[in-house]
Short mmCIF file of C-alpha atoms in Angstrom, two decimals:
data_model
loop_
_atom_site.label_atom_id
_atom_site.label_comp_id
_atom_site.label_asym_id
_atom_site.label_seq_id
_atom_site.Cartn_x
_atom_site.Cartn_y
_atom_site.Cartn_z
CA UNK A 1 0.00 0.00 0.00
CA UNK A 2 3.09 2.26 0.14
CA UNK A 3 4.22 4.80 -2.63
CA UNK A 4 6.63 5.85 -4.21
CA UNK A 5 7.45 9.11 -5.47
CA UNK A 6 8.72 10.19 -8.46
CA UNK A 7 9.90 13.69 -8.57
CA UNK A 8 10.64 15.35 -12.05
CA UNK A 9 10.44 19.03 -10.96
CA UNK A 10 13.84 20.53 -9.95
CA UNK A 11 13.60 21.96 -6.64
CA UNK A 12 14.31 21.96 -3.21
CA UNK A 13 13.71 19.01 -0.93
CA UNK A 14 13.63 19.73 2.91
CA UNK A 15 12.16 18.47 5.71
CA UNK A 16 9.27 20.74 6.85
CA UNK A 17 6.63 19.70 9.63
CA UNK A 18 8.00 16.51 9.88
CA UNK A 19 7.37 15.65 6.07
CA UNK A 20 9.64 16.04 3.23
CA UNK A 21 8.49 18.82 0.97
CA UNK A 22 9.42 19.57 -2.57
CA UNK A 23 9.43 22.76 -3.70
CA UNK A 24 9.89 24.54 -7.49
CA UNK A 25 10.83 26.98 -7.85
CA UNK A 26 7.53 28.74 -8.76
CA UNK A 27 6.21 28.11 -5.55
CA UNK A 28 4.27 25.03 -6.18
CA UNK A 29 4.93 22.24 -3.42
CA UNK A 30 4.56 18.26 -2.76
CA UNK A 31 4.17 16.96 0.56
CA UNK A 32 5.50 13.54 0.55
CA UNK A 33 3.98 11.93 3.15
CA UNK A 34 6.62 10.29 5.51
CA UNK A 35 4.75 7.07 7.15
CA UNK A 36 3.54 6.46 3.42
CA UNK A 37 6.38 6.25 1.45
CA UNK A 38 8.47 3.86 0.21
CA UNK A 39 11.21 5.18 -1.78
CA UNK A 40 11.77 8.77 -3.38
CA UNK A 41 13.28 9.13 -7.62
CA UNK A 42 14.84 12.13 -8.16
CA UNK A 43 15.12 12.99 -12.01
CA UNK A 44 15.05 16.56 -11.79
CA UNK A 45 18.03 19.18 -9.92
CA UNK A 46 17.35 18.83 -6.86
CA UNK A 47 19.16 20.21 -3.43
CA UNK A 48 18.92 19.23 -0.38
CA UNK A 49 20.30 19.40 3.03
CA UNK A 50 21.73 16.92 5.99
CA UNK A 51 18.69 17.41 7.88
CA UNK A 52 16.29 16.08 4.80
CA UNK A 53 18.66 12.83 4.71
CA UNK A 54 18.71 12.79 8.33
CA UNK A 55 14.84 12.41 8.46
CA UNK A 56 14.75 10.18 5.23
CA UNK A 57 17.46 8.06 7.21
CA UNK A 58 15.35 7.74 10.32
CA UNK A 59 12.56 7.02 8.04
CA UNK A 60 14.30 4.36 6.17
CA UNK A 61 13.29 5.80 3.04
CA UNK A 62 16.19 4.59 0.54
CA UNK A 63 15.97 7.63 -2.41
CA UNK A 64 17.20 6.94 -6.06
CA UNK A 65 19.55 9.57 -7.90
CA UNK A 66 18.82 9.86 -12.12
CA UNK A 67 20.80 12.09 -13.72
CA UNK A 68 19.25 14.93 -16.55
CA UNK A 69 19.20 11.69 -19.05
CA UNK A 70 17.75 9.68 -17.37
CA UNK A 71 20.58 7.30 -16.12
CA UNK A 72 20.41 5.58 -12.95
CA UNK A 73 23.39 7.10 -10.90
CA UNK A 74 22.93 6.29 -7.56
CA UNK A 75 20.98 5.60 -4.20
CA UNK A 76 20.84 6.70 -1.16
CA UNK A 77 20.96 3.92 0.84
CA UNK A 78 19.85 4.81 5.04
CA UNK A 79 21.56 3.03 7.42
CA UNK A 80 20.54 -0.50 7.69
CA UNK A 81 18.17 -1.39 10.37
CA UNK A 82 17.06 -4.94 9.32
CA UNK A 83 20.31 -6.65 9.71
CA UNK A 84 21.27 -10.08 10.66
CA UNK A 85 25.11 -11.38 11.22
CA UNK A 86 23.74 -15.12 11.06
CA UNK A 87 22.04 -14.69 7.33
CA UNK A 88 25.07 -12.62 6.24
CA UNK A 89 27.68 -15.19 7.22
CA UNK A 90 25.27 -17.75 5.54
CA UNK A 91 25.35 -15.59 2.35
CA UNK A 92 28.65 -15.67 2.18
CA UNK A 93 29.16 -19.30 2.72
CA UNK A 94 26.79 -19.55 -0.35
CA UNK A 95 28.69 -17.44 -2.62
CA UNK A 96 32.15 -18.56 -1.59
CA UNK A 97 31.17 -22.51 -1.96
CA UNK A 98 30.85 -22.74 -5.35
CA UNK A 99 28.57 -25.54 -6.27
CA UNK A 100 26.42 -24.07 -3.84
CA UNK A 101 26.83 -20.76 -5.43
CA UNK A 102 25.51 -22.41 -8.87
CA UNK A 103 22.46 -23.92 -7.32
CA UNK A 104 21.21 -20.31 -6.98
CA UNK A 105 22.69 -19.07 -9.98
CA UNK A 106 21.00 -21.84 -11.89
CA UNK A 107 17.48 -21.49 -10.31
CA UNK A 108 18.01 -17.71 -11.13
CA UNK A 109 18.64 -18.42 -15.15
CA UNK A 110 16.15 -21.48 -15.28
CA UNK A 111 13.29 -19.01 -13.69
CA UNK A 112 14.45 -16.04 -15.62
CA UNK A 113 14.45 -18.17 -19.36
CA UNK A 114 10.77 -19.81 -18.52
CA UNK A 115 9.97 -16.53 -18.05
CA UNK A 116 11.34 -15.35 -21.26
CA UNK A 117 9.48 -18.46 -22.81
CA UNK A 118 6.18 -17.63 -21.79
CA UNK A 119 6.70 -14.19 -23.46
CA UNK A 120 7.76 -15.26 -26.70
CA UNK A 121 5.15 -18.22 -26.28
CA UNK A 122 2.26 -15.42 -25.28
CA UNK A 123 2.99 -13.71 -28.99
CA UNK A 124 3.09 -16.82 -30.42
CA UNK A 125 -0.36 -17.64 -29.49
CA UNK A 126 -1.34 -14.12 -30.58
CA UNK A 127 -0.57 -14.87 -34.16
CA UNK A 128 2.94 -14.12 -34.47
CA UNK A 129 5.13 -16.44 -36.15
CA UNK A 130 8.00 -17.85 -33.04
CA UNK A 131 7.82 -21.59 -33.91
CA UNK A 132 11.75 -21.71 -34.81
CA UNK A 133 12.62 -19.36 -31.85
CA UNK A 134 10.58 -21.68 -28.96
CA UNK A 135 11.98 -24.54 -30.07
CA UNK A 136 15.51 -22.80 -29.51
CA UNK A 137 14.55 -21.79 -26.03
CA UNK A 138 12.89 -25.16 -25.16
CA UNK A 139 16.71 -26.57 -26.28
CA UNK A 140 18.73 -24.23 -24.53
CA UNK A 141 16.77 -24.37 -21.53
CA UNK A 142 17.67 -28.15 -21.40
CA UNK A 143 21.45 -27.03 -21.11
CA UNK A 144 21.00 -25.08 -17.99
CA UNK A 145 21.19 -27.83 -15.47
CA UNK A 146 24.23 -29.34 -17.04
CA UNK A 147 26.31 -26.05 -16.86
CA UNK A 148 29.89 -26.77 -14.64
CA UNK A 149 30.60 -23.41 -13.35
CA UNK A 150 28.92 -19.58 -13.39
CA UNK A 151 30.80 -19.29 -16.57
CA UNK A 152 29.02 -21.77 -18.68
CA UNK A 153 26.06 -20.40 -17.43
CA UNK A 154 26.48 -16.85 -18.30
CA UNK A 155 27.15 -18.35 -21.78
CA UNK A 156 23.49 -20.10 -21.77
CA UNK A 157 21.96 -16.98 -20.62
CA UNK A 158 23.74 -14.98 -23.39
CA UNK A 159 22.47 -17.63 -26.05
CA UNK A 160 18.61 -17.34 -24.42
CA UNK A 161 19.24 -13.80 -24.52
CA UNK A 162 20.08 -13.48 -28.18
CA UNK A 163 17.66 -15.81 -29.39
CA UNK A 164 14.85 -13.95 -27.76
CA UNK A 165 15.96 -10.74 -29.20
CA UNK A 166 15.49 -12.32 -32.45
CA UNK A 167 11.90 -12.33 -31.75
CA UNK A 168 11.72 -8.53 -30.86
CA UNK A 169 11.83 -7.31 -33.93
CA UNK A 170 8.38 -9.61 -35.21
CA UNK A 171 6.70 -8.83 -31.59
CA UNK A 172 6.98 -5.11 -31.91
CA UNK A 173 4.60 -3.35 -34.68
CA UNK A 174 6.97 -0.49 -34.99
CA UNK A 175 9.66 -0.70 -37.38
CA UNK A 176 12.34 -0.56 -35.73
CA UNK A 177 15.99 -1.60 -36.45
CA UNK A 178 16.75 -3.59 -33.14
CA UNK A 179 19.30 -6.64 -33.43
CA UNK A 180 20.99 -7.11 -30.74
CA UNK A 181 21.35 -5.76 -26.79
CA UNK A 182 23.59 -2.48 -27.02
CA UNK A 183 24.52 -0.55 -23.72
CA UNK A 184 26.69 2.56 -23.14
CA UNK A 185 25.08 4.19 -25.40
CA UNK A 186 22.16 2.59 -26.53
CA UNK A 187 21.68 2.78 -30.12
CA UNK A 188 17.93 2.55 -31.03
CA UNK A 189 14.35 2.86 -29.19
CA UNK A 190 14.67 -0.81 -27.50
CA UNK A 191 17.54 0.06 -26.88
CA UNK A 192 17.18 2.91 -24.67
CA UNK A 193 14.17 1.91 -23.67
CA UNK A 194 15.42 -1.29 -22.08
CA UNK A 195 18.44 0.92 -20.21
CA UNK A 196 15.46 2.60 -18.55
CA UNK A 197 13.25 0.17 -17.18
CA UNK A 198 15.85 -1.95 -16.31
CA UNK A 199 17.76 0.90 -14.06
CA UNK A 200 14.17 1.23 -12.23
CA UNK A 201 13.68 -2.73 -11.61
CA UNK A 202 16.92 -2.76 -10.27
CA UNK A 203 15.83 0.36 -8.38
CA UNK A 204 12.66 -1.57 -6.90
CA UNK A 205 14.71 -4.79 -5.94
CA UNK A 206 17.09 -2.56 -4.37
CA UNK A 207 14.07 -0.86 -2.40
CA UNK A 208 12.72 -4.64 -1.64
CA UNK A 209 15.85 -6.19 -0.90
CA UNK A 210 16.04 -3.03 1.80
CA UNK A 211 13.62 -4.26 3.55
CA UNK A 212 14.65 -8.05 4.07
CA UNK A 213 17.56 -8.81 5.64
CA UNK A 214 19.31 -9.87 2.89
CA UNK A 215 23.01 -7.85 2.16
CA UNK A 216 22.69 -6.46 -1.32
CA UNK A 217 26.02 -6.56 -2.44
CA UNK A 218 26.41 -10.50 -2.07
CA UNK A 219 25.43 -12.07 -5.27
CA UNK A 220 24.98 -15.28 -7.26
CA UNK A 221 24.46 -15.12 -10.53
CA UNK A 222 26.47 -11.79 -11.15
CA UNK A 223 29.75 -11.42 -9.50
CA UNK A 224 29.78 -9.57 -6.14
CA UNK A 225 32.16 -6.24 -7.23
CA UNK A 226 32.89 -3.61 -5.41
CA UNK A 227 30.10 -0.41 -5.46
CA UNK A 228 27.33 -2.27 -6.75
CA UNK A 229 24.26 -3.99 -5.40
CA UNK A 230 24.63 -6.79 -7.09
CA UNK A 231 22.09 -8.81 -5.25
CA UNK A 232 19.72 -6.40 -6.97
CA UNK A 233 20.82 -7.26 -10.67
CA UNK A 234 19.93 -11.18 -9.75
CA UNK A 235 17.14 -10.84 -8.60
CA UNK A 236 16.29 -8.34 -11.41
CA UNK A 237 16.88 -10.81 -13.62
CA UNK A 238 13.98 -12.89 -13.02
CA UNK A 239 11.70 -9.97 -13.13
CA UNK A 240 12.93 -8.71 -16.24
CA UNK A 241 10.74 -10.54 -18.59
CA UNK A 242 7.71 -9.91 -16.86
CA UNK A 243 8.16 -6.26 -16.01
CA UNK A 244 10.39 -4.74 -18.88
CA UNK A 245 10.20 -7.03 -21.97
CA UNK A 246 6.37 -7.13 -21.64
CA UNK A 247 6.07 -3.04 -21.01
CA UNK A 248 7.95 -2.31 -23.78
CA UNK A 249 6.06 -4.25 -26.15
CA UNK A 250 2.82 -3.10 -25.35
CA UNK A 251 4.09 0.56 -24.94
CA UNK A 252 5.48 0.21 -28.79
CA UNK A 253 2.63 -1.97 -30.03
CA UNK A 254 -0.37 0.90 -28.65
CA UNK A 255 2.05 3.45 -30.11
CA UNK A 256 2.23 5.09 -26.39
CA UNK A 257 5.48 5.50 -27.34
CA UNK A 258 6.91 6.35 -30.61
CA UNK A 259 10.09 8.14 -32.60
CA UNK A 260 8.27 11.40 -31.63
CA UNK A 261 9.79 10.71 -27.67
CA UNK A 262 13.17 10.22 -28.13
CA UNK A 263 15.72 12.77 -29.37
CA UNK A 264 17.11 12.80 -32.36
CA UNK A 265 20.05 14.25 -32.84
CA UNK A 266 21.62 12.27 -30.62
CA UNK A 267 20.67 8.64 -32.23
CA UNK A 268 17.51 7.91 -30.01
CA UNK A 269 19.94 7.77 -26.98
CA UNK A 270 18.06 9.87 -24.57
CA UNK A 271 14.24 10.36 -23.73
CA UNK A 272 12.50 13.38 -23.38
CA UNK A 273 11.28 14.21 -19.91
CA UNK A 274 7.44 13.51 -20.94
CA UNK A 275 8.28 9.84 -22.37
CA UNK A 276 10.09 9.70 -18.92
CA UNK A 277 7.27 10.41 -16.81
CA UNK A 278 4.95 8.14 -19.21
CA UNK A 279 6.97 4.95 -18.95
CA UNK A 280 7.46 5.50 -15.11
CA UNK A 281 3.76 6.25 -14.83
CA UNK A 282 2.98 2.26 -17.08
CA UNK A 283 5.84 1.49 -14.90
CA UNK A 284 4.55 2.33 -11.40
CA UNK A 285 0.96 0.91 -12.68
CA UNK A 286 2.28 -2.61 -13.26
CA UNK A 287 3.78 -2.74 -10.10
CA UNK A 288 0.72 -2.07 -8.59
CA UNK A 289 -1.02 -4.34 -10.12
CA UNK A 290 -1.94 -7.57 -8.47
CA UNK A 291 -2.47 -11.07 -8.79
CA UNK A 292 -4.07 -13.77 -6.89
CA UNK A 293 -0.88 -15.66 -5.35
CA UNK A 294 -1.29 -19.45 -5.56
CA UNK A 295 -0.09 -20.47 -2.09
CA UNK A 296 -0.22 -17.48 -0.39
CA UNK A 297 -3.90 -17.44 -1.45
CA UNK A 298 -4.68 -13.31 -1.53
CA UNK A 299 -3.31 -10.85 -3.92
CA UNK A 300 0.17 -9.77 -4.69
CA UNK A 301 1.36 -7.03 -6.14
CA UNK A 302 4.09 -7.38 -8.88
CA UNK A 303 6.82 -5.55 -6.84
CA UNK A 304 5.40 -7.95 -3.79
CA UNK A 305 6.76 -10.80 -5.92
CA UNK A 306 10.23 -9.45 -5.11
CA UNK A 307 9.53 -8.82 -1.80
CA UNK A 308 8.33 -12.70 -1.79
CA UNK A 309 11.90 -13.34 -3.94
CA UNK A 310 14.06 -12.09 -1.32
CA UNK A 311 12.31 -14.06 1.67
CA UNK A 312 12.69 -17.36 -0.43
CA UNK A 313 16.44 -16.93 -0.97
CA UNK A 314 16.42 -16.31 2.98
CA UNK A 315 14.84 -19.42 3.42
CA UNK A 316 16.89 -21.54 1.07
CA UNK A 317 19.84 -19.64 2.86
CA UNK A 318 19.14 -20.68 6.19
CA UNK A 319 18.50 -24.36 5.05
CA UNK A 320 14.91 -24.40 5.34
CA UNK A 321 13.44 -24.92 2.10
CA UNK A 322 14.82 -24.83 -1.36
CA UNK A 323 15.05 -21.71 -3.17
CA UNK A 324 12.05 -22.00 -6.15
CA UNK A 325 12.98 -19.21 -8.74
CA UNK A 326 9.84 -17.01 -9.46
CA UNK A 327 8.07 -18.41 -12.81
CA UNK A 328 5.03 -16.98 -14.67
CA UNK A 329 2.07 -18.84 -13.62
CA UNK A 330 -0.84 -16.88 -15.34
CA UNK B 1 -7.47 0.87 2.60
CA UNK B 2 -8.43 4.40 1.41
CA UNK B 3 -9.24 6.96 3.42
CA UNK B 4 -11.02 10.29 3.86
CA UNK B 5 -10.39 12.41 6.95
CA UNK B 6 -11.84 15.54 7.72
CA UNK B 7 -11.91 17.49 10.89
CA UNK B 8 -13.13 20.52 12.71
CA UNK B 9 -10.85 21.89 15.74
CA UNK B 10 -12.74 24.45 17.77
CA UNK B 11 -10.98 27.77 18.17
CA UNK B 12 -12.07 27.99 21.93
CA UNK B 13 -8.67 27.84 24.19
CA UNK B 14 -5.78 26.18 22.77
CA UNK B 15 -7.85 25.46 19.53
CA UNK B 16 -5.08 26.79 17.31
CA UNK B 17 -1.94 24.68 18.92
CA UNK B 18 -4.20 21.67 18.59
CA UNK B 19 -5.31 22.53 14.92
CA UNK B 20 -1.30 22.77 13.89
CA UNK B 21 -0.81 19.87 15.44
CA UNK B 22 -3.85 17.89 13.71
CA UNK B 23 -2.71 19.32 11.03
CA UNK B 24 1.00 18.15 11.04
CA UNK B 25 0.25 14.26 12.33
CA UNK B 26 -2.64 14.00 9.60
CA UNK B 27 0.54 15.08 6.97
CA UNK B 28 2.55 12.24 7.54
CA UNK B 29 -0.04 9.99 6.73
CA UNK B 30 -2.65 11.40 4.27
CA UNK B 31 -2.30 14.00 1.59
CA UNK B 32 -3.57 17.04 2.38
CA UNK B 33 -6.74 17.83 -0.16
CA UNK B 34 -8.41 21.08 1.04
CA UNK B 35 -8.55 22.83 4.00
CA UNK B 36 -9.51 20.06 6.81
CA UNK B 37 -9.71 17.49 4.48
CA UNK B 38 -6.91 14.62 3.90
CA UNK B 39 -6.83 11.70 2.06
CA UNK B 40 -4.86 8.31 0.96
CA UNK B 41 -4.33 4.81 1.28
CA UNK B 42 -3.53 3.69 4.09
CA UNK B 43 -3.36 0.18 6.08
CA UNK B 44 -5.30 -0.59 9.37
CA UNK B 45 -2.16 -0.47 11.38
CA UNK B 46 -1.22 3.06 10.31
CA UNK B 47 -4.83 4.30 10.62
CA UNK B 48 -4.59 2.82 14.34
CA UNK B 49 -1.43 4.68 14.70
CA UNK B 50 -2.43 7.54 13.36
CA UNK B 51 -5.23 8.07 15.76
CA UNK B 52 -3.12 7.13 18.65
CA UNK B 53 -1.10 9.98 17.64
CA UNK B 54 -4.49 12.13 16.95
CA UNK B 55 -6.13 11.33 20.42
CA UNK B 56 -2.82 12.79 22.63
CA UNK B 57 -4.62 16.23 21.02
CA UNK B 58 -8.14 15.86 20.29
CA UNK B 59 -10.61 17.18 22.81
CA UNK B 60 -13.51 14.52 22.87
CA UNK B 61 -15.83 17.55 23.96
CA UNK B 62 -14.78 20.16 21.65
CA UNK B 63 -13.27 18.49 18.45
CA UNK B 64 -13.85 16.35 15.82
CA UNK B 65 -12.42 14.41 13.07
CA UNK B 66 -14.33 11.70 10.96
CA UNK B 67 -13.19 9.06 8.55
CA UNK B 68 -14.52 7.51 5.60
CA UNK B 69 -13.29 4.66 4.49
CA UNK B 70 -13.59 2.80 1.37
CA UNK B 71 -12.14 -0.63 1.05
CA UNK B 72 -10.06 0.17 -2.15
CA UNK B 73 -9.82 3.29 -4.27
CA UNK B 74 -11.56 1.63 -7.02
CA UNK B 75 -14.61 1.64 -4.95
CA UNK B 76 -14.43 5.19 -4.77
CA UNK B 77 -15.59 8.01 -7.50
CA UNK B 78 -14.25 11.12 -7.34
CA UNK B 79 -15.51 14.10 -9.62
CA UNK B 80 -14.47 17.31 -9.25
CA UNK B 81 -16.55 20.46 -9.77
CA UNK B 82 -14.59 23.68 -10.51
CA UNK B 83 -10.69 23.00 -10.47
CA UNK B 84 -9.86 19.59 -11.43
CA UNK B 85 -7.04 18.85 -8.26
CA UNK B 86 -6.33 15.36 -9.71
CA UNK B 87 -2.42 16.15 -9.82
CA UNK B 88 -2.91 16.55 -5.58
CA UNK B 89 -2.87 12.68 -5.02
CA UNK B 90 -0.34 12.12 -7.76
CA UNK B 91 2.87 10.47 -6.57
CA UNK B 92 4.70 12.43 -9.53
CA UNK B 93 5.85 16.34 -9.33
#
């Protein structure tokens, strides 16, 4: 039931009656409303002072920095409160051990590729032509649970990965020239589009995985580096399909989003502020929206399916029950 | 759950240092709509909270402050006659 704020508007941001109020600098305000909130964007110039991050601290609000393009820069992480040395040590022990390390790695890719599947299987039910393309996925799949080390599995997931793309291009109703995955800088709509959305899923992990005990920068499937939340990226991973691949395609396919939303001149790279605020706004909505959970038996919302991610990985963690990668069930 | 709050402090003694402070608690919680009016989502255990935090001010002889509440947004239409104040509730600025 919590929010999250996304704040375009360059401003001020200061604590004021025991909120956190945004101000333009015409005048106009926001009151975010503290015992409401779960985590603050920034996308426009902001300033702010010790005492705002003081309060947000207290609050355990964790905020995330964009810069003017768009990019995903930073967070501001509060101090952790939910913190336990016994699931820590336990993390580590996971990623240090190395077959134990690929058991979670593996669930990770095996969720993340049915997930992919039931995408390009969804399109192919709605008429599009991806007989050639399942039939690669089913196969590759199949390798997944043979794979020796992380290495060999990063290789699978690259294959999944660049099969699937090949089915972008008869998904989406757009003409667009999109091949292949291309980062720093993007080089067409998808492109772009998919540097977005994926920044804010790894955003929302990071904001879930805030709340469980779970360290973020202790990783599986990615490899735990220094100055990242890498925990976020794995988890991300499984998401991805579901919250990114199927966005984009039905922003492109309704035309919601179009050549008119990107600039030019510099090769579709960057959005304009109002394509911004539209995909956050589809963005935000999916999140929201909810499904009837199978075991839980009431309704989850899609970012609750994170929340749900992190506690299983606790679980299979501590020994209790096996980790069971998040797969599409609808 | 989503709620509307509205209340009426009485000016008689210390009526303004209670309004300000009605006014401040009901902020964290619910955005503020018009004058004495709030409203949001909230969950039962914040709404609790929130009037433990209200009744350390309210006078239960003097003041009050009523909610409505609607199981889910959805369940609620909202029109608005004269200025449209949609952008109010809005998560985005």
């Amino acid at each position: 039931m919590v929010e999250s704020y996304y704040l375009f508007s360059s401003g001020e941001l200061k604590r004021k009656d025991n909120v956190v109020r945004m101000t333009a600098p015409d005048g106009r305000f926001k009151d975010i409303k503290i015992e409401m909130t779960r985590d603050i964007y920034l996308f426009g110039e902001t300033s702010m002072n010790t005492k705002c991050l003081n309060f947000l601290s207290t609050n355990k609000i964790p905020m995330h920095l964009f810069n003017y393009y768009g990019y995903y820069t930073g967070s501001f992480y509060p101090k952790e409160v939910n913190i336990s040395g016994n699931l820590l040590i336990r993390q580590v022990e996971h990623y240090t051990d190395e077959t134990r390390r690929l058991i979670i790695a593996k669930e990770i890719i095996y969720s993340a590729s049915y997930n992919i599947y039931r995408n390009v299987r969804y399109y192919h039910q709605r008429g599009k032509d991806l007989e050639t393309q399942l039939d690669q996925l089913k196969a590759l799949r199949k390798l997944i649970s043979r794979a020796k080390n992380i290495q060999e599995l990063m290789g699978i997931e690259g294959n999944i990965h660049q099969v699937y793309y090949t089915c972008w291009a008869i998904v989406v109703n757009q003409k667009i020239d999109f091949q292949k995955r291309v980062k720093r800088p993007p080089d067409n709509m998808i492109n772009t589009l998919i540097s977005f959305l994926n920044s804010l899923v790894y955003t929302s992990c990071l904001s879930e995985i805030y709340v469980s005990q779970l360290n973020p920068t202790i990783s599986y499937l990615h490899s735990a580096s220094d100055r990242r939340f890498s925990l976020s990226l794995d988890i991300a991973e499984i998401f991805k399909p579901i919250l990114v691949d199927r966005l984009i395609f039905s922003l492109l396919n309704k035309k919601v989003i179009s050549e008119s939303d990107f600039d030019t001149e510099s090769n579709f790279c960057y959005l304009k502020k109002n394509a911004q605020q539209k995909i956050l706004k589809a963005y935000n909505e999916r999140l929201e929206k909810t499904i009837k959970h199978r075991e839980l038996k009431r309704h989850i919302s899609y970012r609750h399916l994170m929340r749900l991610e992190c506690y299983k990985l606790i679980k299979h963690l501590m020994n209790d029950k096996n980790y069971e990668g998040f797969k599409i069930w609808w | 759950m989503y709620i509307i709050l509205i209340y009426d402090i009485s000016t008689e003694g210390s009526g303004a240092r209670i309004s300000r402070n009605v006014f401040k608690i009901c902020k964290k919680y619910l955005t503020h709509v018009q004058k004495s009016v709030f409203e949001g989502e909230l969950t039962q255990s914040k709404l609790k909270k929130l009037q433990i935090e209200l009744s350390e001010f309210i006078r239960d002889d003097m003041d009050s402050v009523v909610v409505f509440n609607s199981t889910q947004r959805r369940w609620l239409k909202k029109d608005f006659w004269g200025m449209n104040e949609e952008e109010k509730t809005s998560t985005f600025f």
